[in-house]
Coordinates of C-alpha atoms in Angstrom, one line a residue:
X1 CA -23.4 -11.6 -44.9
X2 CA -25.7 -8.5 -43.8
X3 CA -23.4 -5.5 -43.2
X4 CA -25.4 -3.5 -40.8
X5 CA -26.0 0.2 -41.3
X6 CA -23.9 2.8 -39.5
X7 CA -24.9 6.0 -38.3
X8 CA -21.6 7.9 -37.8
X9 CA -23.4 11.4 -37.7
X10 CA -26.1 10.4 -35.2
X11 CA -23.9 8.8 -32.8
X12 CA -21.4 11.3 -33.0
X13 CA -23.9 14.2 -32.8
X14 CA -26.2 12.8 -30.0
X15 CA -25.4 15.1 -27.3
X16 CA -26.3 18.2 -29.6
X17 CA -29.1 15.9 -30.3
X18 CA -30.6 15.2 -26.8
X19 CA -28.9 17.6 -24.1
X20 CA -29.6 21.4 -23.2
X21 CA -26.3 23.1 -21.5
X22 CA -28.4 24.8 -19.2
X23 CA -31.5 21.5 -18.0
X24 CA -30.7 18.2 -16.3
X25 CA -33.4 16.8 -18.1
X26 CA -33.8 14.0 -20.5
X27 CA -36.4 13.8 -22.5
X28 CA -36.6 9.7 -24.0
X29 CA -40.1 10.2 -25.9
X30 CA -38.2 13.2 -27.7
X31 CA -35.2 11.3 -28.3
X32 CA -37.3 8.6 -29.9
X33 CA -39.1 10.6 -32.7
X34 CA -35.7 11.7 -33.6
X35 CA -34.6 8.7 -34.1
X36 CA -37.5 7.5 -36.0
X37 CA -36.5 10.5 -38.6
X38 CA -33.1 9.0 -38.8
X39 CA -32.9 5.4 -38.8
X40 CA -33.5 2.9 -41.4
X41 CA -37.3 1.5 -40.6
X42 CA -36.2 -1.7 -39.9
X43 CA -33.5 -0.3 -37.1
X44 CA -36.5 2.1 -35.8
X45 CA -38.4 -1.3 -35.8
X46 CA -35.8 -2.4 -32.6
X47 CA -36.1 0.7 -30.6
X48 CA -40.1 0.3 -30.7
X49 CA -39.3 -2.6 -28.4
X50 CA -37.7 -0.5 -25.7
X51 CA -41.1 1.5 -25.6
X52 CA -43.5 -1.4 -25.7
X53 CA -43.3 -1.5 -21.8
X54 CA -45.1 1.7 -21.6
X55 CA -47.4 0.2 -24.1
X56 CA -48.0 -2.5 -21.5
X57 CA -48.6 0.2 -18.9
X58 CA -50.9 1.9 -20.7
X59 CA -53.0 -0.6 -21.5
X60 CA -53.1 -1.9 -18.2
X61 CA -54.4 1.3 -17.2
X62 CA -56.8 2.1 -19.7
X63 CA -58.3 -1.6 -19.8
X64 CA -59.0 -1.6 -16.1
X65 CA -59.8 2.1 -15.9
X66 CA -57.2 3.1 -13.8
X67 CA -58.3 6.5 -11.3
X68 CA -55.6 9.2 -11.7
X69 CA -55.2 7.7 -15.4
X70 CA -51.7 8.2 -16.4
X71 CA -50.1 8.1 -19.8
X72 CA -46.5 6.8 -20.5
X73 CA -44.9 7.6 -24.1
X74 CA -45.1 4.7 -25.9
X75 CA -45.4 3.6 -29.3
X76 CA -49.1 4.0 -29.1
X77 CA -50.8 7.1 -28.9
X78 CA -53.7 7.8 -25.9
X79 CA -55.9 8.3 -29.3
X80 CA -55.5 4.8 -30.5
X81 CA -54.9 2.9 -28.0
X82 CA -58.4 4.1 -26.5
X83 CA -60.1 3.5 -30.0
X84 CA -59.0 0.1 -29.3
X85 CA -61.6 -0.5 -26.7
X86 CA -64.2 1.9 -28.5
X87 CA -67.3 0.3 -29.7
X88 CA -66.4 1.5 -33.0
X89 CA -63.7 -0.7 -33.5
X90 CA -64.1 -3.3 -35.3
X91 CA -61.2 -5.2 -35.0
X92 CA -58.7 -5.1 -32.5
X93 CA -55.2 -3.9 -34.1
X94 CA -52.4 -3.9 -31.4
X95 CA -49.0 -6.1 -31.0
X96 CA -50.4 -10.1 -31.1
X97 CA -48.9 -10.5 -27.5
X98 CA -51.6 -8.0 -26.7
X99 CA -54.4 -9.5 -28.3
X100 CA -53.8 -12.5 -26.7
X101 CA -53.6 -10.9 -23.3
X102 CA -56.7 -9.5 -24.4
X103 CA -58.0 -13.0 -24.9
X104 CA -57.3 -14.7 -22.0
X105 CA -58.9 -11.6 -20.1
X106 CA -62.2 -12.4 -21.1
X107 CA -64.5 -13.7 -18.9
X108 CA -61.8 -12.8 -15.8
X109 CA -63.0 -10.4 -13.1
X110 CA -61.4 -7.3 -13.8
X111 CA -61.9 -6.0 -9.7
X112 CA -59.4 -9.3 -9.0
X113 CA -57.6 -9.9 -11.7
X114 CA -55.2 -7.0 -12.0
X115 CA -51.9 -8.2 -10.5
X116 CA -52.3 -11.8 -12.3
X117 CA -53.1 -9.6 -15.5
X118 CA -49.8 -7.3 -15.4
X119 CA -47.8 -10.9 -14.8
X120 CA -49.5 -12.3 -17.8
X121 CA -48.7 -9.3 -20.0
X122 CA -45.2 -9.2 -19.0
X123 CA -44.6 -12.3 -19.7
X124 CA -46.2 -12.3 -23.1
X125 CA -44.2 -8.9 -24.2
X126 CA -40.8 -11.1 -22.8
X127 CA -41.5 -13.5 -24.9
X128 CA -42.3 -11.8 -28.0
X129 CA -39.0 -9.1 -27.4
X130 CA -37.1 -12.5 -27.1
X131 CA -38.0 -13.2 -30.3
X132 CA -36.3 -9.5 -32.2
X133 CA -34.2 -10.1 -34.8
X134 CA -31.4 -8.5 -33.5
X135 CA -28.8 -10.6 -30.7
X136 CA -28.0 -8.1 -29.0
X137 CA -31.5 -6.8 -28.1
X138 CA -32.6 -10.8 -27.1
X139 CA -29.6 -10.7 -25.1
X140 CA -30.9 -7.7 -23.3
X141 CA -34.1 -8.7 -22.5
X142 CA -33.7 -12.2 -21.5
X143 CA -30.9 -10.2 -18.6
X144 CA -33.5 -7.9 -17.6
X145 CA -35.9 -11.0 -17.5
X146 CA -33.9 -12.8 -15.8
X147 CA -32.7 -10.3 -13.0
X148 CA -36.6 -9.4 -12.5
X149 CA -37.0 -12.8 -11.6
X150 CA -34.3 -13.4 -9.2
X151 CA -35.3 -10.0 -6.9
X152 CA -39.0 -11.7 -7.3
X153 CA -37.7 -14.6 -6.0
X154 CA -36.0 -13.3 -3.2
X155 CA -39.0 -11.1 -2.2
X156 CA -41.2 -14.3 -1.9
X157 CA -38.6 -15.9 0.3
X158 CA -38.9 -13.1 2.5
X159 CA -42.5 -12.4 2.6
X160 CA -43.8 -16.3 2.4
X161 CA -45.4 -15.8 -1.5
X162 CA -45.3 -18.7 -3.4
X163 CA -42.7 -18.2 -6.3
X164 CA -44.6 -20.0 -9.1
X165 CA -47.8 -17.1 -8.7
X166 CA -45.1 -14.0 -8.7
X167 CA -42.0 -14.9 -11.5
X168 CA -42.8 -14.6 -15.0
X169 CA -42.4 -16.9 -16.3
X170 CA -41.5 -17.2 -20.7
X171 CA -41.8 -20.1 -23.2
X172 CA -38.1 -21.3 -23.9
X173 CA -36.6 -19.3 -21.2
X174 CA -37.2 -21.8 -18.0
X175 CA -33.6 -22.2 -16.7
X176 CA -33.2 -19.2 -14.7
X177 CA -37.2 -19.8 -13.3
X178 CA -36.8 -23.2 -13.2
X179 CA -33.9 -23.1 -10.4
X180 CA -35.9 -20.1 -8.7
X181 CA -39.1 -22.4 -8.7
X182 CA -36.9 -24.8 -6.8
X183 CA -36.3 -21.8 -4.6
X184 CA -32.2 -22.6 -5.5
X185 CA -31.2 -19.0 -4.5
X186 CA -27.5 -19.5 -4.5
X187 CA -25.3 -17.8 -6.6
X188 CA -23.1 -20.8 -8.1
X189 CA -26.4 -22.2 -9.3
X190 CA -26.7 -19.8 -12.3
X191 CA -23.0 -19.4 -13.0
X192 CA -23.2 -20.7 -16.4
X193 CA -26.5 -18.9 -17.2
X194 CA -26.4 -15.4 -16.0
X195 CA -23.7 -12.6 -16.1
X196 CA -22.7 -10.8 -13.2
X197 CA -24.4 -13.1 -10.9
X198 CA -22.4 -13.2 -8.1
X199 CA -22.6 -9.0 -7.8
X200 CA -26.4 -9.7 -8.4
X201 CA -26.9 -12.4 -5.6
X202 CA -24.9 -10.1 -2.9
X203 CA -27.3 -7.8 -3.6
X204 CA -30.7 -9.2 -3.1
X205 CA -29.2 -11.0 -0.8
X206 CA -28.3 -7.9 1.3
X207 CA -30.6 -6.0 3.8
X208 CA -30.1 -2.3 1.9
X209 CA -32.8 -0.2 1.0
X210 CA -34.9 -1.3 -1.7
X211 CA -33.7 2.4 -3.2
X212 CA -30.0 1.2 -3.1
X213 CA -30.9 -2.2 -4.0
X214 CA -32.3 -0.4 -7.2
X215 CA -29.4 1.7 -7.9
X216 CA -26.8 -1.1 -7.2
X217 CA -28.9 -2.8 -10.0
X218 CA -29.0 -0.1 -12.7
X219 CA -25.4 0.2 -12.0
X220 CA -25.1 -3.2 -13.3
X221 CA -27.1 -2.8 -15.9
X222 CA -24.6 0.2 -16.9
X223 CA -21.6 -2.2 -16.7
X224 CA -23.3 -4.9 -19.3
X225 CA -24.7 -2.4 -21.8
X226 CA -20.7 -0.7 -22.1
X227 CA -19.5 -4.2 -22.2
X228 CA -22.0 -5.8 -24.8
X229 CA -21.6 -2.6 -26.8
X230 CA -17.6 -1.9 -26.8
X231 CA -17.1 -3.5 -30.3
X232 CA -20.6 -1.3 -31.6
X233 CA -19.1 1.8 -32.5
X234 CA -21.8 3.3 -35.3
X235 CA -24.6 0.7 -35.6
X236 CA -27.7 0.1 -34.1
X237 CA -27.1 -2.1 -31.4
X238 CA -25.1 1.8 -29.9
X239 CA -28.1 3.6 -30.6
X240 CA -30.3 0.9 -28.9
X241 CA -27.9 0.9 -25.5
X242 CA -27.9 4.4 -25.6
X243 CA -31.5 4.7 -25.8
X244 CA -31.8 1.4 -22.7
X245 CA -29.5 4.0 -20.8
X246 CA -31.6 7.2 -21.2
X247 CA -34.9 5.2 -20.0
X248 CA -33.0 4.6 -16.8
X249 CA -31.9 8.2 -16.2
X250 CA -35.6 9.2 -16.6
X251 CA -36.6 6.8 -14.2
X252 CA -34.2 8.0 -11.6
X253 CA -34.9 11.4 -12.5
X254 CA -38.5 10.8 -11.3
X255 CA -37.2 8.5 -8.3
X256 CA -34.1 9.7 -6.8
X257 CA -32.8 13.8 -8.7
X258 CA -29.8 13.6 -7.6
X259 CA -29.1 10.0 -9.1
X260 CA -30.2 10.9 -12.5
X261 CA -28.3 13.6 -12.5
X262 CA -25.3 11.6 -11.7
X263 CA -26.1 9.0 -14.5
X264 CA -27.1 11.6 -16.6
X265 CA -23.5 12.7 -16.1
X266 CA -21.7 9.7 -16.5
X267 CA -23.3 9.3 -20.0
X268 CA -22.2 12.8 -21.4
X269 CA -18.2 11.6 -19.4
X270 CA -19.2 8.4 -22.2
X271 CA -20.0 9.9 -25.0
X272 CA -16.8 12.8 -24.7
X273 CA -14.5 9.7 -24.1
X274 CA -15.7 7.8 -27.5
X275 CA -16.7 10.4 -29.9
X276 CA -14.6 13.6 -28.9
X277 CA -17.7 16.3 -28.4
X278 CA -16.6 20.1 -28.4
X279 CA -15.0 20.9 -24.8
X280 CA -16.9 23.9 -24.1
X281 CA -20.0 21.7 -23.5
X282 CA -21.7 21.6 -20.1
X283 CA -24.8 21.1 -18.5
X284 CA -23.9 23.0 -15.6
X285 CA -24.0 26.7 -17.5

C-alpha cells in the first residue's frame, strides 16, 4: 500500500504562508508557486489541475484574439502559450486535451465558432481531470461537472435552448447528462448519483438572483470540500481543498467584496479550529 506524504509544517503554517494581518486579499497564483517549492512533484502534479481552467481561458482568448486580452495565472505562462501559435513553433507542446481541441478547430470559422469552442474545451479538460490519479480530486471534478450541468439545464428550460447544444457533455460520465438530456429535472432522479442534490435542485429551481444562486452554490461547495476532507489531516488531498477554497474567495473577491471577505474569514475560523494558529492573528489590524 502507498502511504501518502504528509505535510504537517505546510498545513499547519499556511496562514503565515498566505494571509497579511493588515489586506483582505488572497493571492491563489502566489499560493501556488509556494506550493510547487514544497510539495513532492508528483503532489504539485494534482494542484496543476486546479489551474488548468485558466489555461483553458487563456487559450481561448489568445486563439481567437480576444480585444481587451486578458491573462489568468495558470500553469502556462503568456510567453509560451503565445509561442504556441508562433510560426516558429514547430510542434505544438501543450496538455493532449488541448491539442485535440486544437484539432477539431481547424477548418471551423473562428467569427462563429466561439461558444461551441469553449463547450468543446471544457469538456475535453473534464474528461482528462476525471482521469487524475488521485480520488479525491476525480471526485471533485465530476461534482463540479455535474452541478455545471444541472444550472445549464435549468437555464435552457427557461430560455427555450436545446440542452444537448449547451451541457458538456464527458466520455464515461453520461448519467447525470443523460437524465438532463431527457430534461428529467427532478430532484429524486439523481439521488443515487449526486450529493447534496436536493439543496442543489431548490436552488435552480428558485427565482433568486443569479448572484445568490451563485453564492448558495459555493456554499455547497464549502460543505463537500470540509466533508470529503475531515479524515485528510496532512496530505495532499488538504492542500488540494484548501487551494479549491482560495480560487473561490478570489472569485468573490472580484464578484461580490464583501462575500470574499466573509469566506475569506470563515477559512482563517477553519484553519484556527484544526491546527491551533497563534491568537494574536487578525486580518482586521
Amino acid at each position: 500500500m502507498l502511504i501518502k506524504k504528509e505535510y504537517h509544517c505546510l498545513i499547519a503554517g499556511l496562514p503565515d504562508l498566505f494571509f497579511d494581518e493588515n489586506k483582505t486579499t488572497v493571492t491563489d497564483s502566489v499560493f501556488r508557486e509556494e506550493l510547487q517549492h514544497q510539495l513532492s512533484p508528483t503532489d504539485f502534479k494534482l494542484v496543476e489541475y486546479l489551474f488548468l481552467p485558466f489555461d483553458n481561458q487563456n487559450l481561448l482568448n489568445i486563439f481567437f484574439r480576444q480585444d481587451n486580452l486578458s491573462f489568468y495565472p495558470g500553469n502556462i505562462t503568456k510567453q509560451e502559450l503565445e509561442f504556441q501559435f508562433s510560426p516558429d513553433n514547430e510542434e505544438i507542446q501543450l496538455p493532449d486535451y488541448m491539442k485535440i481541441f486544437l484539432n477539431w478547430m481547424k477548418g471551423k470559422d473562428k467569427k462563429h465558432a466561439d461558444p461551441e469552442a469553449k463547450n468543446i474545451l471544457t469538456s475535453l479538460f473534464y474528461e482528462h481531470a476525471l482521469k487524475c490519479p488521485n480520488s479525491f480530486l476525480q471526485n471533485w471534478f465530476r461534482f463540479e461537472l455535474n452541478l455545471k450541468n444541472i444550472f445549464t439545464a435549468f437555464n435552457c428550460k427557461q430560455y427555450n435552448y436545446e440542452p444537448e447544444i449547451h451541457l458538456l457533455q464527458v466520455n464515461g460520465q453520461d448519467s447525470v447528462c443523460s437524465l438532463l438530456m431527457e430534461n428529467k429535472l427532478k430532484a429524486d432522479d439523481f439521488e443515487e448519483l449526486l450529493p447534496y442534490h436536493e439543496q442543489l435542485f431548490k436552488i435552480a429551481e428558485s427565482n433568486r438572483k443569479w448572484i445568490e444562486k451563485e453564492k448558495a452554490i459555493d456554499k455547497i461547495k464549502w460543505e463537500y470540500l470540509e466533508e470529503n476532507t475531515f479524515f485528510h489531516f496532512f496530505t495532499i488531498e488538504k492542500i488540494l481543498a484548501f487551494t479549491i477554497k482560495l480560487l473561490l474567495i478570489g472569485r468573490w473577491l472580484k464578484l461580490d467584496n464583501e462575500t470574499g471577505k466573509k469566506l475569506l474569514n470563515n477559512l482563517i475560523d477553519e484553519l484556527k479550529t484544526n491546527y491551533e494558529f497563534p491568537a494574536e492573528f487578525s486580518l482586521t489590524k
